[in-house]
Amino acid sequence: MSNSFMSSTFMNTTVVILAAGLGTRMRSKRAKVLHRAGGLALVEHVAAAAAAVAPHDRTIAVTGHQAEEVEAILEPRGIGFVRQIGQKGTGHALAACRERLQSLDGLLMVLYGDTPLLSPATLHRLRDLQSASGAAATLITTTLEDPSGYGRVILNGHGDVTAIVEEKAATPAQKSIQVINSGIYCFQAPLLWRHIVELRPNAASGELYLTDMAEILTRHGHRVGALHIEDPDELLGINTRVELADADRVLRERKCRELMLEGVTIERPETVTIDMHVRVGVDTVVEPFTRLLGSTQIGEECRIGAGAILESSVLADRVVVAPYTIVANSRIETGAQVGPFARLRPESHVGPDAHVGNFVELKKTHLGRGAKSQHLAYIGDSEIGAGVNIGAGTIFCNYDGQKKHKTRIGERAFIGSNSTLVAPIEIGPDSYVGAGSVITGDVPAEALALGRARQVVKPGWVKNRKKEPAPLNSKDGK
Ligand code: UD1
Ligand code: CA
């Protein structure tokens, strides 16, 4: 097929994504298409596949339930929206687009917003078959061992579709049909718009079923073709949370596979959760039970320890994230090490070769090159210079009950263990803070600051104390 044919077909294809339903079987207050699998809302997966077959200005999502939320998710893609007032079925949803779209000829593809595993390649096949066959419409079918819940496809002797029967209306004989309707259709747009007005409410549910178009077009002497797909996984329609978990598993598996083929080692990939947009560099090792979420980007030769959770964060090369560390909206530079059991809250920036150890919490903090905080510290709203050492148990008092204040520590300063730094405060380069100090004023460069009671020693105190031991529950027993 020549490129010019491909591109002219692309430009002449319209896509409608049906995303207005509530999804009763999810038993949720949220519209079904907002539920997430693989880290994205179901409808985002469908919109991503749609982008491969039609220009965004010929892509429409039909919204209804929680329309604002659904539209907000899809808005960045530049697609259009049509509101379906009252959710009276899939046929009613598509008919809501008639006024907006009926002047566009070419092909019209309909996708359901609850089929997140659909691949662009399959949509290309559907479009190419429809273009080549000259049928009025083509729909994707597959054979399922357990077809329950899906519409059954009635085929004639030539393999053309003459009707689709929904499960509720199916006779026992029809229920035994294993060829199902995927809910993905490609119509000749003018024929669809001419005949969609003939849809009538279903006797049982009162809804307009888009599936009835097969019978209507056939009745008018048109052909409706079927593209039979062998791999039914791709066509999974999500109606329940059980199916949502199935889709999530498939998407995670696909993502891990893709990364492994690109040169990432993933140990026990079945335990790892990686969102669709995450990127990982070659020779990075991902240990079991990690979660790499949102827009996280990881460089080359990193190690992500067991149970670590990284959300929308950026790691340069050769970073070690030891087990059970949580990192959110932060950045870690080359050669740095964080964890085990560290927590980097948003807007933290760990410099090259810096170390953040166990039970250290960072928030809105820049840690300079090679700086270290190895154990038990809270470090918030601060600028920490290169080579600084922060002792165990150091607390940055950044909040006075009303406002947050900054702490600045110059290069190579040494903060003794169990220090309390009361912000706003500035500690100069090459200075020392004695262990156990409460520091409330600035410390100049190269100074030693001590903010603690002087030690008192009482020689012979034990021998001199009262001979009779005090009773155990006595208040003045010391
Ligand atoms: C539908 C098909 C069925 C097919 C199955 C494939 C119909 C009548 N049946 O059934 O043949 O096997 O999909 O997954 O089409 N929606 C709206 N407005 C509405 C109703 C639904 O926008 O008024 C949207 C939903 O948000 C959803 C999609 O259409 O994304 C499909 O609706 P759903 O109720 O899940 O259809 P099924 O019963 O699964
Ligand atoms: Ca469905």
Coordinates of C-alpha atoms and ligand atoms in Angstrom, one line a residue:
M1 CA 0.0 0.0 0.0
S2 CA 1.4 3.4 -1.0
N3 CA 2.0 6.1 1.6
S4 CA -0.3 8.5 -0.2
F5 CA -3.1 6.0 0.0
M6 CA -2.3 5.5 3.7
S7 CA -2.3 9.1 4.5
S8 CA -5.4 10.0 2.5
T9 CA -7.3 7.2 4.3
F10 CA -6.0 8.5 7.6
M11 CA -7.2 12.0 6.7
N12 CA -10.6 10.7 5.7
T13 CA -11.2 8.6 8.8
T14 CA -13.3 9.8 11.7
V15 CA -13.2 8.0 15.1
V16 CA -15.9 8.1 17.7
I17 CA -15.1 6.8 21.2
L18 CA -18.1 5.9 23.3
A19 CA -17.4 6.9 26.9
A20 CA -20.6 8.2 28.4
G21 CA -21.8 5.1 30.3
L22 CA -21.7 4.7 34.1
G23 CA -20.7 1.1 34.0
T24 CA -23.2 -0.4 36.5
R25 CA -21.3 -3.7 36.7
M26 CA -18.3 -1.9 38.1
R27 CA -20.3 -1.0 41.2
S28 CA -18.6 2.3 41.5
K29 CA -19.4 5.9 41.8
R30 CA -16.9 6.7 39.2
A31 CA -17.6 6.4 35.5
K32 CA -16.2 3.1 34.2
V33 CA -13.8 4.7 31.6
L34 CA -12.1 6.6 34.4
H35 CA -11.0 3.5 36.1
R36 CA -7.3 2.8 35.6
A37 CA -5.3 -0.1 34.1
G38 CA -1.6 0.0 33.4
G39 CA -1.5 3.4 35.1
L40 CA -3.9 5.2 32.7
A41 CA -7.6 5.6 32.6
L42 CA -9.3 3.0 30.3
V43 CA -10.4 5.7 27.9
E44 CA -6.8 7.0 27.5
H45 CA -5.7 3.7 26.1
V46 CA -8.5 3.8 23.6
A47 CA -7.7 7.4 22.6
A48 CA -4.0 6.4 22.2
A49 CA -5.0 3.6 19.8
A50 CA -7.4 6.0 17.9
A51 CA -4.6 8.4 17.3
A52 CA -3.1 5.8 14.9
V53 CA -6.1 5.8 12.6
A54 CA -7.5 9.3 12.4
P55 CA -6.4 12.9 12.9
H56 CA -7.2 14.4 16.3
D57 CA -9.5 16.9 14.8
R58 CA -11.6 14.1 13.4
T59 CA -11.7 12.2 16.7
I60 CA -14.7 12.6 19.0
A61 CA -15.4 11.2 22.4
V62 CA -19.0 10.9 23.5
T63 CA -19.2 11.8 27.2
G64 CA -22.0 11.8 29.7
H65 CA -21.3 10.3 33.2
Q66 CA -18.7 12.5 34.9
A67 CA -18.2 14.2 31.5
E68 CA -16.0 17.0 32.9
E69 CA -13.5 14.5 34.3
V70 CA -13.5 12.3 31.2
E71 CA -13.0 15.4 29.0
A72 CA -10.2 16.8 31.2
I73 CA -8.2 13.6 30.7
L74 CA -8.7 13.6 27.0
E75 CA -8.4 17.4 26.4
P76 CA -4.6 17.4 26.0
R77 CA -5.0 15.1 23.0
G78 CA -6.8 17.8 21.1
I79 CA -9.9 15.7 20.4
G80 CA -13.5 16.9 20.3
F81 CA -16.4 16.0 22.6
V82 CA -20.1 15.4 22.1
R83 CA -22.3 15.2 25.2
Q84 CA -24.9 12.4 25.3
I85 CA -27.8 13.6 27.3
G86 CA -29.3 10.5 29.1
Q87 CA -27.5 7.3 28.6
K88 CA -29.9 5.4 26.4
G89 CA -27.5 2.9 24.9
T90 CA -24.6 2.6 22.5
G91 CA -26.7 3.5 19.4
H92 CA -28.1 6.5 21.2
A93 CA -24.5 7.6 22.0
L94 CA -23.4 7.4 18.4
A95 CA -26.5 9.1 17.2
A96 CA -25.7 12.1 19.4
C97 CA -22.8 12.8 17.0
R98 CA -24.9 12.8 13.9
E99 CA -25.4 16.6 13.6
R100 CA -21.7 17.2 14.2
L101 CA -20.3 14.6 11.9
Q102 CA -22.8 13.8 9.2
S103 CA -21.2 16.1 6.7
L104 CA -17.9 14.2 6.9
D105 CA -17.7 11.4 4.4
G106 CA -15.0 8.7 4.3
L107 CA -14.8 6.1 7.1
L108 CA -16.2 6.2 10.6
M109 CA -14.7 4.0 13.2
V110 CA -16.5 3.4 16.5
L111 CA -14.5 2.3 19.5
Y112 CA -15.9 1.6 23.0
G113 CA -14.1 3.4 25.8
D114 CA -13.8 0.2 27.9
T115 CA -11.5 -1.8 25.6
P116 CA -8.0 -0.7 26.7
L117 CA -6.0 -3.5 25.1
L118 CA -6.7 -2.6 21.5
S119 CA -3.6 -2.2 19.3
P120 CA -3.2 0.3 16.5
A121 CA -2.2 -2.5 14.2
T122 CA -5.6 -4.2 14.6
L123 CA -7.3 -0.9 13.9
H124 CA -5.2 -0.5 10.7
R125 CA -6.3 -4.0 9.6
L126 CA -9.9 -3.2 10.2
R127 CA -9.7 0.0 8.2
D128 CA -7.8 -1.6 5.4
L129 CA -10.3 -4.5 5.1
Q130 CA -13.2 -2.1 5.2
S131 CA -11.6 0.1 2.4
A132 CA -10.8 -2.9 0.2
S133 CA -14.1 -4.8 0.6
G134 CA -16.6 -2.1 -0.2
A135 CA -18.9 -3.3 2.5
A136 CA -21.2 -0.9 4.3
A137 CA -19.4 -1.7 7.5
T138 CA -16.9 -4.1 9.0
L139 CA -16.7 -5.2 12.6
I140 CA -14.1 -7.0 14.6
T141 CA -15.1 -10.5 15.9
T142 CA -13.4 -13.2 17.8
T143 CA -14.1 -16.6 19.2
L144 CA -14.4 -16.9 23.0
E145 CA -14.5 -20.2 24.9
D146 CA -16.8 -18.3 27.4
P147 CA -18.7 -15.7 25.4
S148 CA -21.0 -14.7 28.2
G149 CA -21.7 -11.0 28.5
Y150 CA -20.9 -10.3 24.8
G151 CA -23.1 -9.8 21.8
R152 CA -23.2 -12.9 19.6
V153 CA -22.6 -12.5 15.9
I154 CA -24.9 -14.2 13.4
L155 CA -23.1 -14.9 10.1
N156 CA -24.5 -15.9 6.7
G157 CA -23.0 -18.5 4.4
H158 CA -20.5 -16.0 3.0
G159 CA -19.2 -15.0 6.4
D160 CA -21.0 -11.7 6.4
V161 CA -22.7 -10.4 9.5
T162 CA -26.5 -10.4 9.3
A163 CA -27.3 -9.6 13.0
I164 CA -25.8 -9.2 16.4
V165 CA -27.8 -10.6 19.3
E166 CA -27.2 -9.2 22.8
E167 CA -26.9 -11.9 25.5
K168 CA -30.1 -10.8 27.3
A169 CA -32.2 -11.3 24.1
A170 CA -30.4 -14.4 22.8
T171 CA -32.2 -17.7 22.5
P172 CA -30.4 -20.8 24.0
A173 CA -29.2 -21.7 20.5
Q174 CA -27.9 -18.2 19.9
K175 CA -26.2 -18.2 23.4
S176 CA -24.2 -21.2 22.3
I177 CA -22.6 -19.1 19.5
Q178 CA -19.0 -18.4 20.5
V179 CA -18.3 -15.7 17.9
I180 CA -18.7 -12.4 19.7
N181 CA -18.9 -8.7 18.8
S182 CA -15.9 -6.8 20.0
G183 CA -17.6 -3.4 19.8
I184 CA -15.2 -2.1 17.2
Y185 CA -16.7 -1.1 13.9
C186 CA -15.7 0.7 10.8
F187 CA -18.6 2.2 8.7
Q188 CA -18.9 4.0 5.5
A189 CA -19.9 7.2 7.2
P190 CA -22.7 8.4 4.8
L191 CA -24.5 5.0 5.0
L192 CA -24.3 5.0 8.8
W193 CA -25.7 8.5 9.1
R194 CA -28.4 7.8 6.6
H195 CA -29.6 4.7 8.5
I196 CA -28.9 5.3 12.1
V197 CA -32.2 7.1 12.5
E198 CA -33.9 3.6 12.0
L199 CA -32.6 2.3 15.3
R200 CA -35.5 1.5 17.6
P201 CA -35.5 1.0 21.4
N202 CA -34.7 -2.6 22.4
A203 CA -37.9 -4.3 23.7
A204 CA -36.3 -5.5 27.0
S205 CA -34.1 -2.5 28.0
G206 CA -35.6 0.5 26.1
E207 CA -32.0 1.3 24.9
L208 CA -30.9 2.0 21.3
Y209 CA -28.3 -0.7 20.5
L210 CA -25.6 0.2 18.0
T211 CA -25.4 -3.5 17.3
D212 CA -28.8 -3.4 15.5
M213 CA -27.1 -1.5 12.7
A214 CA -25.9 -4.8 11.3
E215 CA -29.5 -6.0 10.7
I216 CA -30.6 -2.6 9.4
L217 CA -27.8 -2.3 6.9
T218 CA -28.3 -5.9 5.8
R219 CA -32.1 -5.3 5.4
H220 CA -31.2 -2.4 3.0
G221 CA -29.2 -4.8 0.8
H222 CA -25.8 -3.7 2.1
R223 CA -23.0 -6.1 3.3
V224 CA -21.6 -6.0 6.8
G225 CA -18.2 -7.8 6.9
A226 CA -16.3 -9.3 9.8
L227 CA -12.6 -9.2 10.7
H228 CA -12.0 -12.2 12.7
I229 CA -9.1 -11.8 15.2
E230 CA -7.4 -14.9 16.7
D231 CA -6.0 -13.3 19.9
P232 CA -9.1 -12.4 22.0
D233 CA -7.0 -10.7 24.7
E234 CA -6.9 -7.5 22.7
L235 CA -10.6 -7.2 22.6
L236 CA -11.3 -7.6 26.3
G237 CA -14.2 -5.2 27.2
I238 CA -14.0 -4.1 30.9
N239 CA -17.4 -4.5 32.6
T240 CA -16.3 -5.6 36.1
R241 CA -13.4 -5.1 38.5
V242 CA -12.3 -8.7 37.8
E243 CA -11.9 -7.8 34.1
L244 CA -10.2 -4.5 35.1
A245 CA -7.6 -6.6 37.0
D246 CA -7.2 -8.9 34.0
A247 CA -6.5 -5.9 31.7
D248 CA -4.1 -4.4 34.2
R249 CA -2.1 -7.6 34.3
V250 CA -1.9 -7.8 30.5
L251 CA -0.8 -4.2 30.3
R252 CA 1.9 -4.6 33.0
E253 CA 3.1 -7.8 31.3
R254 CA 3.4 -6.0 27.9
K255 CA 5.3 -3.1 29.6
C256 CA 7.8 -5.4 31.4
R257 CA 8.3 -7.4 28.2
E258 CA 9.0 -4.3 26.2
L259 CA 11.5 -3.0 28.7
M260 CA 13.3 -6.4 29.0
L261 CA 13.6 -6.5 25.2
E262 CA 15.1 -3.0 25.4
G263 CA 17.8 -4.2 27.8
V264 CA 16.4 -3.8 31.3
T265 CA 16.7 -6.7 33.8
I266 CA 13.5 -7.3 35.7
E267 CA 13.6 -9.9 38.4
R268 CA 10.3 -11.7 38.9
P269 CA 8.5 -9.4 36.5
E270 CA 5.1 -10.8 37.5
T271 CA 5.5 -8.9 40.9
V272 CA 6.5 -5.5 39.4
T273 CA 4.1 -2.7 38.5
I274 CA 5.3 -0.3 35.8
D275 CA 3.1 2.4 34.3
M276 CA 2.8 2.8 30.6
H277 CA 4.8 6.1 30.2
V278 CA 7.8 5.0 32.4
R279 CA 11.2 4.9 30.7
V280 CA 14.1 2.8 31.9
G281 CA 17.7 2.8 30.5
V282 CA 19.8 -0.3 29.5
D283 CA 21.4 -2.5 32.2
T284 CA 19.3 -1.1 34.9
V285 CA 18.1 -3.9 37.3
V286 CA 14.6 -3.8 38.7
E287 CA 14.2 -6.0 41.7
P288 CA 10.9 -7.7 42.7
F289 CA 7.8 -5.9 44.0
T290 CA 8.9 -2.4 42.8
R291 CA 6.4 0.1 41.5
L292 CA 7.5 2.6 38.9
L293 CA 4.7 5.0 38.4
G294 CA 3.6 8.1 36.4
S295 CA 6.2 9.8 34.3
T296 CA 9.2 8.2 36.0
Q297 CA 12.4 8.1 34.0
I298 CA 15.3 6.0 35.0
G299 CA 18.8 6.1 33.5
E300 CA 21.3 3.4 32.7
E301 CA 22.9 0.9 35.1
C302 CA 20.7 1.8 38.0
R303 CA 19.5 -0.6 40.6
I304 CA 15.9 -0.3 41.9
G305 CA 15.7 -2.3 45.1
A306 CA 12.9 -4.6 46.1
G307 CA 9.7 -2.9 47.2
A308 CA 10.8 0.6 46.1
I309 CA 8.1 3.0 44.9
L310 CA 9.1 5.7 42.4
E311 CA 6.5 8.2 41.3
S312 CA 7.0 10.7 38.5
S313 CA 10.7 11.0 39.4
V314 CA 13.9 11.3 37.3
L315 CA 16.9 9.2 38.0
A316 CA 20.2 9.8 36.1
D317 CA 22.7 6.9 35.5
R318 CA 24.2 4.5 38.1
V319 CA 21.7 5.5 40.8
V320 CA 21.1 2.9 43.5
V321 CA 17.7 3.0 45.2
A322 CA 17.9 0.4 48.0
P323 CA 14.9 -1.6 49.0
Y324 CA 11.7 -0.1 50.4
T325 CA 12.4 3.5 49.5
I326 CA 9.7 5.9 48.4
V327 CA 10.5 8.7 45.9
A328 CA 7.9 11.2 44.6
N329 CA 8.3 14.0 42.1
S330 CA 12.0 14.2 42.8
R331 CA 15.3 14.0 41.0
I332 CA 18.4 11.9 41.8
E333 CA 21.7 12.5 40.0
T334 CA 24.4 10.1 38.7
G335 CA 26.0 7.8 41.2
A336 CA 23.8 8.8 44.2
Q337 CA 22.4 6.2 46.6
V338 CA 19.2 6.4 48.5
G339 CA 17.6 4.0 51.0
P340 CA 17.0 1.4 52.2
F341 CA 13.8 2.8 53.8
A342 CA 14.4 6.4 52.7
R343 CA 11.6 8.8 51.8
L344 CA 12.0 11.5 49.2
R345 CA 9.0 13.8 49.2
P346 CA 8.2 16.1 46.3
E347 CA 10.8 18.6 44.9
S348 CA 13.8 16.8 46.4
H349 CA 17.0 16.9 44.4
V350 CA 19.8 14.5 45.4
G351 CA 23.1 15.6 43.8
P352 CA 25.7 13.3 42.2
D353 CA 27.2 10.7 44.5
A354 CA 25.2 11.9 47.5
H355 CA 24.0 9.4 50.0
V356 CA 20.6 9.3 51.7
G357 CA 20.3 6.4 54.2
N358 CA 17.7 4.5 56.2
F359 CA 14.8 6.4 57.8
V360 CA 15.9 9.7 56.3
E361 CA 13.1 12.0 55.0
L362 CA 13.7 14.7 52.5
K363 CA 11.3 17.4 51.4
K364 CA 11.9 20.3 49.0
T365 CA 15.6 19.9 49.6
H366 CA 18.6 20.1 47.4
L367 CA 21.4 17.9 48.6
G368 CA 24.8 18.9 46.9
R369 CA 27.3 16.6 45.3
G370 CA 28.6 13.9 47.7
A371 CA 26.6 15.2 50.6
K372 CA 25.5 12.5 53.1
S373 CA 22.7 11.9 55.5
Q374 CA 22.9 8.2 56.4
H375 CA 20.5 7.6 59.2
L376 CA 17.3 8.9 60.9
A377 CA 16.8 12.5 59.8
Y378 CA 14.2 15.0 58.7
I379 CA 15.5 17.4 56.1
G380 CA 12.9 19.9 54.8
D381 CA 13.0 23.2 52.8
S382 CA 16.7 23.3 52.5
E383 CA 19.8 23.9 50.4
I384 CA 22.7 21.7 51.4
G385 CA 26.1 22.2 49.9
A386 CA 28.5 19.7 48.4
G387 CA 30.2 17.3 50.8
V388 CA 28.1 18.2 53.8
N389 CA 27.7 15.5 56.4
I390 CA 24.4 15.3 58.4
G391 CA 24.6 13.1 61.5
A392 CA 22.1 10.6 62.7
G393 CA 18.9 12.0 64.2
T394 CA 19.3 15.5 62.8
I395 CA 16.0 17.4 62.6
F396 CA 15.3 20.5 60.5
C397 CA 12.6 22.5 62.2
N398 CA 11.2 24.1 59.1
Y399 CA 7.8 25.0 60.4
D400 CA 6.9 27.5 63.1
G401 CA 3.2 26.6 63.2
Q402 CA 2.4 29.2 60.6
K403 CA 5.1 29.4 57.9
K404 CA 7.7 27.2 56.4
H405 CA 11.3 28.5 56.6
K406 CA 14.6 27.6 54.8
T407 CA 17.8 26.1 56.1
R408 CA 21.0 26.7 54.2
I409 CA 24.1 24.7 54.8
G410 CA 27.4 25.6 53.1
E411 CA 29.8 23.2 51.6
R412 CA 31.6 20.6 53.7
A413 CA 29.9 21.6 56.9
F414 CA 29.5 18.9 59.6
I415 CA 26.3 18.6 61.5
G416 CA 26.7 16.5 64.6
S417 CA 24.3 13.7 65.5
N418 CA 21.0 14.6 67.1
S419 CA 21.2 18.3 66.2
T420 CA 18.0 20.4 65.9
L421 CA 18.3 23.2 63.3
V422 CA 15.6 25.8 63.8
A423 CA 14.9 27.6 60.5
P424 CA 15.4 30.2 59.1
I425 CA 19.0 29.5 59.6
E426 CA 22.3 29.7 57.7
I427 CA 25.3 27.5 58.5
G428 CA 28.5 28.5 56.8
P429 CA 30.9 26.3 54.8
D430 CA 33.4 24.2 56.7
S431 CA 31.7 24.8 60.0
Y432 CA 30.9 22.3 62.7
V433 CA 27.7 21.8 64.8
G434 CA 28.4 19.8 68.0
A435 CA 26.3 16.7 68.5
G436 CA 23.0 17.2 70.4
S437 CA 22.9 21.0 69.7
V438 CA 19.8 23.1 69.3
I439 CA 20.9 25.7 66.7
T440 CA 18.7 28.8 66.5
G441 CA 21.2 31.4 65.1
D442 CA 23.4 31.5 62.0
V443 CA 26.8 29.8 62.1
P444 CA 29.7 31.5 60.3
A445 CA 32.2 29.6 58.0
E446 CA 34.7 27.5 59.8
A447 CA 33.2 28.0 63.3
L448 CA 32.1 25.4 65.8
A449 CA 28.6 26.0 67.2
L450 CA 27.4 24.3 70.4
G451 CA 23.9 24.7 71.6
R452 CA 23.5 22.4 74.5
A453 CA 23.8 22.2 78.3
R454 CA 27.4 21.7 79.5
Q455 CA 27.9 18.2 80.9
V456 CA 27.9 17.9 84.7
V457 CA 29.9 15.1 86.5
K458 CA 29.4 14.3 90.2
P459 CA 32.2 12.1 91.4
G460 CA 31.3 9.4 94.0
W461 CA 27.6 10.2 93.6
V462 CA 26.5 6.5 93.8
K463 CA 28.3 5.9 97.1
N464 CA 27.1 9.1 98.7
R465 CA 23.4 8.7 97.8
K466 CA 21.0 7.6 100.6
K467 CA 21.9 4.2 102.0
E468 CA 18.3 2.8 102.0
P469 CA 17.0 2.2 98.5
A470 CA 13.7 4.1 97.8
P471 CA 10.6 2.0 97.2
L472 CA 10.0 1.4 93.5
N473 CA 6.8 3.5 93.2
S474 CA 8.2 6.5 95.1
K475 CA 8.0 9.8 93.2
D476 CA 11.2 11.2 94.6
G477 CA 13.1 7.9 94.3
K478 CA 16.0 9.4 92.4
Ligands
UD1_1 C1 -21.4 -3.9 24.0 C2 -22.1 -4.5 22.8 C3 -21.8 -6.0 22.7 C4 -20.3 -6.2 22.6 C5 -19.6 -5.6 23.8 C6 -18.1 -5.7 23.6 C7 -24.0 -3.1 22.4 C8 -25.5 -2.9 22.6 N1 -23.5 -4.2 22.9 O1 -22.0 -4.5 25.1 O2 -22.4 -6.5 21.5 O3 -20.1 -7.6 22.6 O4 -20.0 -4.2 23.9 O5 -17.4 -5.2 24.6 O6 -23.4 -2.1 21.9 N2 -21.9 3.9 26.3 C9 -22.2 5.2 26.1 N3 -23.5 5.6 26.2 C10 -24.5 4.7 26.6 C11 -24.1 3.3 26.8 C12 -22.8 2.9 26.7 O7 -21.3 6.0 25.8 O8 -25.7 5.1 26.6 C13 -20.4 3.5 26.2 C14 -19.9 3.0 27.5 O9 -19.3 4.0 28.3 C15 -18.8 1.9 27.1 C16 -19.3 1.5 25.8 O10 -20.3 2.4 25.3 O11 -17.6 2.5 27.0 C17 -19.9 0.1 25.8 O12 -21.0 0.0 26.7 P1 -21.3 -1.3 27.6 O13 -22.5 -1.0 28.4 O14 -20.1 -1.7 28.3 O15 -21.7 -2.3 26.5 P2 -21.7 -3.9 26.6 O16 -22.9 -4.3 27.4 O17 -20.4 -4.4 27.1
CA2 CA -18.5 -3.3 27.8

